[in-house]
Coordinates of C-alpha atoms and ligand atoms in Angstrom, one line a residue:
M1472 CA 24.4 -0.4 -25.5
P1473 CA 22.5 -1.2 -22.3
K1474 CA 19.2 -3.0 -22.7
R1475 CA 16.2 -0.7 -22.0
V1476 CA 13.5 -1.9 -19.7
Y1477 CA 10.0 -0.5 -19.2
I1478 CA 8.0 -1.5 -16.1
Y1479 CA 4.3 -1.0 -15.7
T1480 CA 2.9 -1.4 -12.2
V1481 CA -0.6 -2.0 -10.8
G1482 CA -1.6 -3.1 -7.3
C1483 CA -0.8 -2.2 -3.7
Q1484 CA 2.3 -0.5 -2.2
M1485 CA 4.0 -3.9 -1.9
N1486 CA 3.9 -4.1 -5.7
Q1487 CA 5.1 -0.5 -6.1
L1488 CA 8.1 -1.4 -3.9
D1489 CA 8.7 -4.6 -5.8
S1490 CA 8.8 -2.6 -9.1
Q1491 CA 11.3 -0.1 -7.5
L1492 CA 13.5 -3.0 -6.4
V1493 CA 13.3 -4.7 -9.8
A1494 CA 14.2 -1.4 -11.5
D1495 CA 17.2 -1.0 -9.2
L1496 CA 18.3 -4.6 -9.6
L1497 CA 18.1 -4.6 -13.4
D1498 CA 19.9 -1.2 -13.4
Q1499 CA 22.7 -2.9 -11.5
H1500 CA 22.7 -5.6 -14.2
G1501 CA 23.3 -3.1 -17.0
Y1502 CA 19.7 -2.3 -17.9
Q1503 CA 18.4 1.2 -18.4
V1504 CA 14.9 2.0 -17.2
V1505 CA 12.8 3.9 -19.8
G1506 CA 9.4 5.6 -19.7
S1507 CA 7.7 4.0 -22.7
V1508 CA 7.0 0.7 -24.3
R1509 CA 8.3 1.9 -27.7
Q1510 CA 11.8 2.6 -26.4
A1511 CA 12.0 -0.7 -24.5
D1512 CA 13.8 -3.9 -25.3
V1513 CA 12.1 -5.5 -22.3
I1514 CA 8.5 -4.8 -21.3
L1515 CA 7.5 -5.9 -17.8
F1516 CA 4.0 -5.8 -16.2
N1517 CA 4.0 -6.1 -12.4
T1518 CA 0.5 -7.3 -11.8
C1519 CA -2.3 -7.6 -9.1
S1520 CA -4.9 -10.3 -8.7
V1521 CA -6.9 -8.9 -5.8
R1522 CA -10.0 -8.1 -8.0
Q1523 CA -10.9 -9.3 -11.5
H1524 CA -10.8 -5.8 -12.8
A1525 CA -7.0 -5.5 -12.0
E1526 CA -6.4 -8.6 -14.0
E1527 CA -8.6 -7.6 -17.0
K1528 CA -6.6 -4.4 -17.3
I1529 CA -3.4 -6.3 -17.7
Y1530 CA -4.8 -8.8 -20.2
S1531 CA -6.1 -5.9 -22.2
L1532 CA -2.8 -4.1 -22.2
L1533 CA -1.0 -7.3 -23.1
G1534 CA -3.5 -7.7 -26.0
R1535 CA -2.5 -4.3 -27.3
L1536 CA 1.2 -5.4 -27.5
K1537 CA 0.5 -8.3 -29.9
H1538 CA 1.1 -6.2 -32.9
L1539 CA 4.3 -4.7 -31.5
K1540 CA 5.7 -8.1 -30.7
R1541 CA 4.9 -9.3 -34.3
Q1542 CA 6.9 -6.3 -35.6
Y1543 CA 9.7 -6.7 -33.1
P1544 CA 9.9 -10.3 -32.1
E1545 CA 13.2 -9.8 -30.2
K1546 CA 11.5 -7.6 -27.6
I1547 CA 10.9 -9.5 -24.4
I1548 CA 7.5 -9.3 -22.7
G1549 CA 7.2 -10.4 -19.1
V1550 CA 4.4 -10.7 -16.6
L1551 CA 5.5 -10.4 -13.0
G1552 CA 3.8 -10.4 -9.6
C1553 CA 0.6 -11.7 -8.2
M1554 CA -1.2 -12.5 -11.4
A1555 CA 1.9 -14.3 -12.7
Q1556 CA 1.8 -16.5 -9.6
K1557 CA -2.0 -17.1 -9.8
D1558 CA -2.4 -17.8 -13.5
G1559 CA 1.0 -19.2 -14.3
E1560 CA 1.1 -21.2 -17.5
A1561 CA -2.4 -20.0 -18.4
I1562 CA -1.0 -16.6 -19.3
F1563 CA 0.9 -18.1 -22.2
R1564 CA -2.3 -19.6 -23.5
R1565 CA -4.2 -16.3 -23.2
A1566 CA -1.4 -14.2 -24.5
A1567 CA 1.0 -16.3 -26.6
H1568 CA 3.3 -13.4 -27.2
V1569 CA 4.4 -13.3 -23.5
D1570 CA 7.9 -14.6 -23.0
L1571 CA 8.3 -14.6 -19.3
V1572 CA 6.0 -15.2 -16.3
V1573 CA 7.6 -14.6 -12.9
G1574 CA 5.8 -14.8 -9.5
P1575 CA 6.6 -12.6 -6.5
G1576 CA 8.5 -15.5 -4.9
R1577 CA 10.9 -15.7 -7.9
L1578 CA 11.7 -12.1 -8.5
A1579 CA 15.3 -12.4 -7.3
R1580 CA 16.0 -14.6 -10.3
L1581 CA 14.8 -12.0 -12.8
P1582 CA 18.2 -10.9 -14.1
E1583 CA 19.1 -14.6 -14.8
L1584 CA 15.7 -15.3 -16.4
L1585 CA 16.0 -12.3 -18.6
A1586 CA 19.4 -13.4 -19.8
Q1587 CA 18.0 -16.8 -20.6
A1588 CA 15.1 -15.3 -22.5
A1589 CA 17.5 -13.0 -24.4
A1590 CA 19.5 -16.1 -25.4
G1591 CA 16.4 -17.6 -26.9
T1592 CA 14.9 -19.7 -24.1
R1593 CA 11.3 -18.7 -24.3
P1594 CA 8.7 -18.9 -22.9
L1595 CA 9.9 -19.1 -19.3
L1596 CA 7.8 -19.8 -16.3
A1597 CA 9.1 -19.1 -12.8
I1598 CA 6.5 -19.4 -10.0
S1599 CA 6.5 -20.8 -6.5
P1600 CA 5.0 -24.3 -6.2
W1601 CA 1.6 -24.3 -4.6
S1602 CA -0.7 -26.9 -3.3
E1603 CA -3.6 -26.8 -0.9
R1604 CA -2.1 -29.8 0.9
S1605 CA 1.4 -28.4 1.4
D1606 CA 2.4 -27.4 4.9
R1607 CA 3.5 -23.9 5.8
Q1608 CA 7.2 -24.7 5.8
T1609 CA 7.1 -26.2 2.3
L1610 CA 5.1 -23.3 1.0
L1611 CA 7.5 -20.8 2.7
A1612 CA 10.5 -22.4 1.1
G1613 CA 8.9 -21.9 -2.4
F1614 CA 8.4 -18.2 -1.9
E1615 CA 11.9 -16.8 -1.9
P1616 CA 12.5 -13.5 -0.2
F1617 CA 13.0 -10.5 -2.5
D1618 CA 15.0 -7.9 -0.6
P1619 CA 17.9 -7.2 -2.9
P1620 CA 20.5 -4.6 -1.7
R1621 CA 19.1 -1.3 -2.9
R1622 CA 21.0 1.7 -3.8
P1623 CA 19.5 4.5 -1.7
Q1624 CA 21.0 7.2 -3.9
H1625 CA 18.8 6.0 -6.7
L1626 CA 15.6 6.4 -4.7
Q1627 CA 12.9 8.3 -6.5
P1628 CA 11.8 10.6 -4.9
P1629 CA 15.0 10.7 -2.7
F1630 CA 13.2 11.7 0.5
Q1631 CA 10.5 8.9 0.8
A1632 CA 10.8 5.1 0.7
Y1633 CA 8.8 2.0 1.2
V1634 CA 10.5 -0.6 3.3
R1635 CA 9.3 -4.2 3.5
I1636 CA 9.3 -5.6 7.0
M1637 CA 7.4 -8.7 6.1
S1638 CA 6.0 -10.5 3.1
G1639 CA 3.1 -12.9 2.6
C1640 CA 0.1 -13.4 4.9
N1641 CA -1.0 -16.0 7.4
K1642 CA -4.6 -15.0 7.6
V1643 CA -7.4 -16.9 6.0
C1644 CA -9.9 -14.2 4.8
S1645 CA -12.2 -16.2 2.6
Y1646 CA -12.4 -13.7 -0.2
C1647 CA -8.7 -12.9 -0.5
V1648 CA -6.2 -14.2 -3.0
V1649 CA -3.2 -12.6 -1.4
P1650 CA -2.0 -15.5 0.8
R1651 CA -2.3 -17.7 -2.3
V1652 CA -0.1 -15.4 -4.5
R1653 CA 2.3 -14.1 -1.9
G1654 CA 2.7 -17.2 0.3
P1655 CA 2.9 -17.4 4.1
E1656 CA 4.1 -14.6 6.3
R1657 CA 7.8 -14.1 6.6
C1658 CA 9.2 -11.4 8.8
R1659 CA 12.6 -9.8 8.0
P1660 CA 15.2 -9.7 10.8
P1661 CA 15.1 -6.3 12.6
E1662 CA 18.9 -5.8 12.0
E1663 CA 18.4 -6.1 8.3
I1664 CA 15.5 -3.5 8.4
H1665 CA 17.6 -1.2 10.6
E1666 CA 20.5 -1.4 8.2
E1667 CA 18.3 -0.7 5.2
V1668 CA 16.6 2.3 6.9
S1669 CA 20.0 3.7 8.1
R1670 CA 21.4 3.5 4.6
L1671 CA 18.3 5.3 3.2
A1672 CA 18.7 8.0 5.9
D1673 CA 22.3 8.4 5.1
A1674 CA 21.3 9.1 1.5
G1675 CA 18.8 11.8 2.5
C1676 CA 15.6 9.8 3.0
L1677 CA 13.3 11.6 5.5
E1678 CA 10.2 9.4 5.6
V1679 CA 9.9 5.6 5.5
T1680 CA 6.7 3.5 5.2
L1681 CA 7.0 0.0 6.6
L1682 CA 5.1 -2.5 4.6
G1683 CA 3.4 -5.7 5.5
Q1684 CA 0.0 -7.3 4.6
T1685 CA -0.7 -7.4 8.4
V1686 CA 2.1 -5.2 9.4
N1687 CA 1.1 -5.1 13.1
S1688 CA 1.5 -8.8 13.4
Y1689 CA 5.3 -8.4 12.8
Q1690 CA 7.4 -10.4 15.1
Y1691 CA 10.9 -11.8 15.0
R1692 CA 12.3 -14.2 17.5
S1693 CA 16.0 -14.0 18.1
G1694 CA 18.2 -14.9 21.1
G1695 CA 15.3 -15.7 23.4
R1696 CA 13.6 -12.4 22.6
T1697 CA 10.7 -11.5 20.5
I1698 CA 10.8 -8.2 18.6
R1699 CA 7.4 -6.9 17.8
L1700 CA 6.3 -3.9 15.7
A1701 CA 6.4 -1.6 18.7
D1702 CA 10.0 -2.6 19.4
L1703 CA 10.9 -2.2 15.7
L1704 CA 9.5 1.3 15.7
S1705 CA 11.6 2.2 18.8
L1706 CA 14.7 0.8 17.1
L1707 CA 14.1 2.7 13.8
H1708 CA 13.1 5.9 15.7
Q1709 CA 16.8 6.2 16.8
I1710 CA 18.0 6.6 13.2
E1711 CA 19.3 10.1 12.7
G1712 CA 17.9 11.8 9.6
I1713 CA 14.6 9.8 9.5
R1714 CA 11.9 12.3 10.4
R1715 CA 8.7 10.3 9.8
I1716 CA 7.9 6.6 10.1
R1717 CA 4.6 5.1 8.8
F1718 CA 3.4 1.5 8.7
V1719 CA 0.6 -0.2 6.7
T1720 CA -1.6 -2.3 6.7
N1721 CA -2.9 -3.2 10.1
H1722 CA -5.1 -6.0 11.1
P1723 CA -7.7 -5.3 13.9
R1724 CA -6.7 -8.4 15.8
H1725 CA -3.1 -7.2 16.3
M1726 CA -3.7 -3.6 17.4
S1727 CA -1.9 -4.2 20.7
D1728 CA -1.6 -1.6 23.5
D1729 CA 2.2 -1.6 23.2
L1730 CA 1.9 -0.6 19.6
L1731 CA -0.5 2.2 20.4
Q1732 CA 1.8 3.4 23.2
A1733 CA 4.7 3.4 20.8
V1734 CA 2.8 5.6 18.3
R1735 CA 1.9 7.9 21.2
D1736 CA 5.4 8.1 22.6
L1737 CA 7.6 8.2 19.5
P1738 CA 7.3 11.6 17.8
K1739 CA 8.6 10.4 14.5
V1740 CA 6.0 7.7 14.2
C1741 CA 3.0 9.2 12.4
P1742 CA -0.3 8.9 14.2
C1743 CA -2.2 7.1 11.4
F1744 CA -3.7 3.7 11.4
H1745 CA -5.0 2.0 8.2
V1746 CA -7.0 -0.8 9.8
P1747 CA -9.6 -2.3 7.4
A1748 CA -12.9 -3.4 8.9
Q1749 CA -14.3 -4.9 5.6
S1750 CA -17.9 -5.1 7.0
G1751 CA -20.0 -3.9 9.9
S1752 CA -22.1 -7.1 10.1
N1753 CA -21.0 -10.0 12.2
T1754 CA -22.7 -12.5 9.9
V1755 CA -20.6 -11.2 7.0
L1756 CA -17.4 -10.9 9.0
R1757 CA -17.8 -14.6 10.0
R1758 CA -18.3 -15.6 6.4
M1759 CA -15.3 -13.5 5.5
Q1760 CA -13.3 -15.3 8.2
R1761 CA -11.9 -12.1 9.4
G1762 CA -11.5 -13.4 13.0
Y1763 CA -13.2 -10.6 14.9
T1764 CA -16.7 -9.2 15.5
V1765 CA -17.8 -5.6 14.9
E1766 CA -17.9 -5.1 18.7
F1767 CA -14.3 -6.1 18.8
Y1768 CA -13.5 -3.6 16.0
R1769 CA -15.4 -0.8 17.8
E1770 CA -13.6 -1.5 21.0
M1771 CA -10.3 -1.4 19.1
L1772 CA -11.3 2.0 17.6
A1773 CA -12.0 3.3 21.1
R1774 CA -8.6 2.1 22.3
I1775 CA -6.8 3.9 19.5
R1776 CA -8.7 7.1 20.1
Q1777 CA -8.0 6.9 23.8
T1778 CA -4.3 6.4 23.5
V1779 CA -3.6 8.5 20.4
P1780 CA -6.4 11.1 20.3
E1781 CA -5.1 12.9 17.3
A1782 CA -4.8 9.7 15.2
S1783 CA -6.3 9.5 11.8
I1784 CA -7.9 6.1 11.1
T1785 CA -8.7 4.8 7.7
S1786 CA -10.4 1.6 6.6
D1787 CA -11.3 -0.7 3.7
F1788 CA -14.8 -2.2 3.1
I1789 CA -16.1 -4.8 0.7
V1790 CA -19.7 -4.3 -0.3
G1791 CA -21.9 -7.0 -1.9
F1792 CA -20.0 -9.9 -0.4
C1793 CA -21.7 -13.3 -0.8
G1794 CA -25.0 -13.3 1.1
E1795 CA -24.8 -9.6 2.2
T1796 CA -28.4 -8.6 3.0
E1797 CA -29.7 -5.0 3.1
E1798 CA -29.6 -5.3 6.9
D1799 CA -26.0 -6.4 6.8
F1800 CA -25.2 -3.4 4.6
Q1801 CA -27.0 -1.0 7.0
Q1802 CA -24.8 -2.3 9.8
T1803 CA -21.8 -1.3 7.7
V1804 CA -23.3 2.1 7.1
Q1805 CA -23.8 2.4 10.9
L1806 CA -20.2 1.6 11.5
V1807 CA -18.9 4.1 8.9
E1808 CA -21.2 6.7 10.4
E1809 CA -19.8 6.2 13.9
A1810 CA -16.2 5.6 13.2
R1811 CA -15.4 8.9 11.5
F1812 CA -12.6 7.5 9.4
K1813 CA -10.3 10.0 7.7
N1814 CA -11.2 8.1 4.6
A1815 CA -12.2 4.6 3.5
Y1816 CA -11.6 2.5 0.4
I1817 CA -14.7 0.8 -0.7
F1818 CA -14.6 -2.2 -3.1
K1819 CA -17.3 -4.2 -4.8
Y1820 CA -16.8 -7.9 -4.0
S1821 CA -15.0 -9.7 -6.8
P1822 CA -14.9 -13.5 -6.5
R1823 CA -11.4 -14.8 -6.8
P1824 CA -10.9 -18.3 -8.2
G1825 CA -9.2 -20.6 -5.7
T1826 CA -10.4 -18.7 -2.6
K1827 CA -12.7 -20.3 -0.1
A1828 CA -15.5 -17.8 -0.7
A1829 CA -15.5 -18.5 -4.4
E1830 CA -15.7 -22.2 -3.7
L1831 CA -18.2 -22.1 -0.9
Y1832 CA -20.6 -19.2 -1.5
P1833 CA -22.5 -18.0 -4.6
D1834 CA -21.7 -14.4 -5.7
D1835 CA -25.4 -13.6 -5.2
V1836 CA -25.5 -9.9 -4.8
P1837 CA -26.4 -8.4 -8.2
L1838 CA -24.0 -6.0 -9.7
D1839 CA -26.5 -3.1 -9.6
V1840 CA -27.0 -3.6 -5.8
K1841 CA -23.2 -3.7 -5.3
R1842 CA -22.9 -0.5 -7.3
R1843 CA -25.6 1.2 -5.2
R1844 CA -24.1 0.1 -1.9
N1845 CA -20.7 1.2 -3.1
H1846 CA -22.0 4.6 -4.1
Q1847 CA -24.0 5.1 -0.9
L1848 CA -21.1 4.2 1.4
L1849 CA -18.8 6.4 -0.6
Q1850 CA -21.2 9.4 -0.4
L1851 CA -21.4 8.9 3.4
Q1852 CA -17.7 8.6 3.8
N1853 CA -17.1 11.7 1.6
R1854 CA -19.4 13.7 3.8
I1855 CA -17.5 12.6 6.9
S1856 CA -14.1 13.1 5.3
L1857 CA -15.1 16.7 4.4
E1858 CA -16.3 17.4 7.9
E1859 CA -13.1 16.0 9.4
N1860 CA -11.0 18.0 7.0
Q1861 CA -12.9 21.2 7.7
K1862 CA -11.8 21.0 11.3
F1863 CA -8.3 21.8 10.1
I1864 CA -9.3 25.2 8.7
G1865 CA -7.4 27.9 10.5
R1866 CA -4.8 25.5 11.9
Q1867 CA -1.2 25.2 10.8
V1868 CA 0.1 21.8 9.8
E1869 CA 3.6 20.4 9.1
V1870 CA 3.9 19.2 5.6
L1871 CA 6.6 17.2 3.8
V1872 CA 6.4 18.8 0.3
E1873 CA 6.2 16.0 -2.3
G1874 CA 6.0 17.8 -5.6
P1875 CA 3.8 19.8 -8.0
S1876 CA 0.1 19.0 -7.5
K1877 CA -2.1 17.5 -10.3
F1878 CA -5.0 19.1 -8.5
G1879 CA -3.7 22.6 -9.0
Q1880 CA -2.7 22.4 -12.6
K1881 CA -5.5 24.6 -13.6
A1882 CA -4.8 27.3 -11.0
P1883 CA -2.7 30.3 -12.1
Q1884 CA 1.0 29.6 -12.0
T1885 CA 4.1 31.6 -12.5
Q1886 CA 7.5 30.2 -13.5
S1887 CA 8.6 29.5 -10.0
S1888 CA 5.4 29.5 -8.0
V1889 CA 3.2 26.4 -8.7
Q1890 CA 0.6 24.5 -6.8
L1891 CA 2.5 22.1 -4.6
T1892 CA 1.3 19.0 -2.7
G1893 CA 2.5 17.5 0.5
R1894 CA 1.3 15.4 3.4
T1895 CA 0.7 16.0 7.1
P1896 CA 1.8 13.5 9.7
C1897 CA -1.8 12.3 9.8
E1898 CA -1.5 11.7 6.0
R1899 CA -3.8 14.4 4.8
I1900 CA -2.9 15.8 1.4
V1901 CA -2.3 19.5 1.4
V1902 CA -2.2 21.7 -1.7
F1903 CA -0.7 25.2 -1.6
P1904 CA 1.1 27.6 -3.9
G1905 CA 4.8 27.7 -3.5
D1906 CA 8.2 27.4 -5.1
R1907 CA 9.3 24.2 -6.7
G1908 CA 12.5 24.4 -4.7
L1909 CA 10.5 23.5 -1.5
V1910 CA 10.0 19.9 -2.7
G1911 CA 11.6 17.5 -0.2
Q1912 CA 11.4 20.0 2.7
F1913 CA 9.2 20.3 5.7
H1914 CA 7.1 23.4 5.9
W1915 CA 4.3 24.9 7.9
I1916 CA 1.0 25.5 6.0
R1917 CA -1.9 27.5 7.3
I1918 CA -5.1 25.7 6.2
T1919 CA -7.7 27.9 4.5
G1920 CA -10.0 25.4 2.8
A1921 CA -10.9 21.7 2.6
T1922 CA -12.4 19.2 0.2
P1923 CA -13.1 15.5 1.2
T1924 CA -9.7 14.5 -0.1
T1925 CA -7.6 17.6 0.3
L1926 CA -6.7 20.5 2.5
L1927 CA -5.9 23.8 0.8
G1928 CA -3.6 26.3 2.4
Q1929 CA -0.9 28.9 2.4
L1930 CA 2.8 28.6 3.2
E1931 CA 3.8 30.0 6.6
Q1932 CA 6.9 32.1 6.4
H1933 CA 8.8 30.2 9.0
P1934 CA 10.4 26.9 8.0
I1935 CA 11.2 25.2 11.2
E1936 CA 13.8 22.6 11.9
V1937 CA 11.6 20.0 13.4
A1938 CA 11.8 16.3 14.2
S1939 CA 8.1 15.9 14.1
C1940 CA 5.0 17.5 15.6
R1941 CA 2.3 16.9 18.0
L1942 CA -1.3 18.0 18.3
E1943 CA -2.0 20.5 21.1
R1944 CA -5.2 22.4 21.6
G1945 CA -6.1 21.9 18.0
N1946 CA -2.7 23.0 16.6
W1947 CA 0.1 20.9 15.3
L1948 CA 3.2 22.0 17.2
P1949 CA 6.8 21.3 16.3
V1950 CA 8.9 19.0 18.4
I1951 CA 12.2 20.7 17.9
S1952 CA 15.1 18.3 17.2
Q1953 CA 17.9 18.7 19.7
Ligands
LIG3372 N1 -3.6 -7.0 3.8 C1 -4.5 -5.9 3.7 C2 -4.9 -5.6 2.3 C3 -5.4 -6.7 1.4 S1 -5.9 -6.3 -0.2 C4 -5.7 -6.2 4.6 O1 -5.8 -7.3 5.2 O2 -6.5 -5.3 4.8 C5 -6.6 -4.7 0.0 C6 -8.1 -4.6 0.1 O3 -8.7 -5.2 -1.1 C7 -8.7 -5.4 1.2 O4 -8.6 -4.7 2.4 C8 -10.1 -5.6 0.8 O5 -10.9 -4.6 1.2 C9 -10.0 -5.6 -0.7 N2 -10.2 -6.9 -1.3 C10 -9.5 -8.1 -1.1 N3 -10.0 -9.1 -1.8 C11 -11.1 -8.6 -2.4 C12 -12.1 -9.2 -3.3 N4 -12.1 -10.5 -3.6 N5 -13.1 -8.4 -3.8 C13 -13.1 -7.1 -3.4 N6 -12.2 -6.5 -2.7 C14 -11.2 -7.3 -2.1
LIG3373 FE1 -6.0 -10.8 2.4 FE2 -7.0 -11.0 4.9 FE3 -4.3 -11.3 4.4 FE4 -5.4 -8.9 4.2 S1 -5.3 -10.2 6.1 S2 -4.0 -9.9 2.8 S3 -7.4 -9.4 3.4 S4 -6.0 -12.7 3.7
LIG3374 FE1 -1.0 -6.3 -3.7 FE2 -2.7 -7.0 -5.5 FE3 -0.8 -8.6 -4.9 S1 -3.2 -6.0 -3.7 S2 -0.3 -8.2 -2.8 S3 -0.6 -6.6 -5.8 S4 -2.8 -9.2 -5.4

């Protein structure tokens, strides 16, 4: 009987992808992925360390498994991912019933490690060596790539996929633990990415999202040539079957004109830019070591809007960073007011042990102030998101239908007609009534209503064979495939 594995995932898209790859890899090694802890012989947590809250959640879930492990000592409990890399051995001290701790730079060894654990070698620690003093090359060697051959026919859902184009991060943002837990930047060869996307397309995948911590700094040198993100997009654009290409996360310093022109000129590349600002105050940005000023960020926004007028732009902000004054915060409010982001993720600063900010600066903004600033910024952004979404009322948008909507579960439903959800090229979520059979197809939806997070609409009766669409006089129009 195959061993049954349950995988619980928190964190960013990179972690979601790692979990999908782990599931596929283990499946190829005779495991069966199951949907609950009770059914499983192996329980894996793929963890995140970006804020303390994410870690606490995992430690609390691990705590709840103590009893189960006492009852069934043969079950294997493993902690994977960023928290595994950050806390390492300390995880065994905090949760003695954990058998296996595997960092993101050791995931390729997971089948072998699980076999050892099953044979009785427990606990097992597999993380990348880390020292402040190590040079980049040494660190890089310790973070092994994890791009196992995936079986596109096993993709869930079959029409959308994340594709890693780079791992790690070379930036030095003072608050951030990611470079410490994911290692230095490593870009995958373009041929390898092309091959993966082609295979996904052959299996029916329609939309790929290219992933990197600073995805727009992608570059790969080969044969005297440097391939950058713009070149990679052109290359992937040629793959038949792929209808949409997205990429996240961008860094403001790398928003080059060639990239903007590629987004403008390649119809399959979705006109959205997730490009976190983090703060609107130069004093705070300097302390965060973000490497740009707010003036630079504003100028970058203007360049995006000039080259790709229909682009949707989204951002991340940290409120209550060390030393953030009311005046600093007001400058962030000002930026959010002006920028008209489609949406923005707002986080309360959480000091991360081992980061420069945690060492150098006291976490001196009280929690209630962080909460108030978070709430105030969110309110403002919600108002802007609503206003921007309302501009879509009356227009028709092209949607890739993703599945039944959680949002619409309360709405009246018949057997075949349910509330469905899908996404526009500019990544707006659209909810509309329709048949389940539409999932995985492109359809035109006439927008009739809007909330800050969602567009509401009705199906247009003309499904169109389209390669993509462009904005013209306020309407998304199809670019018909030849
Ligand atoms: N590579 C991406 C994402 C990094 S993590 C980038 O550079 O933007 C995602 C977001 O988490 C960050 O954009 C930041 O807003 C937030 N974040 C990172 N470290 C944090 C911390 N210590 N406290 C609060 N939020 C944090
Ligand atoms: Fe963290 Fe900065 Fe790298 Fe983003 S760019 S992952 S915030 S260090
Ligand atoms: Fe992602 Fe969290 Fe790791 S944001 S890279 S899973 S620390």
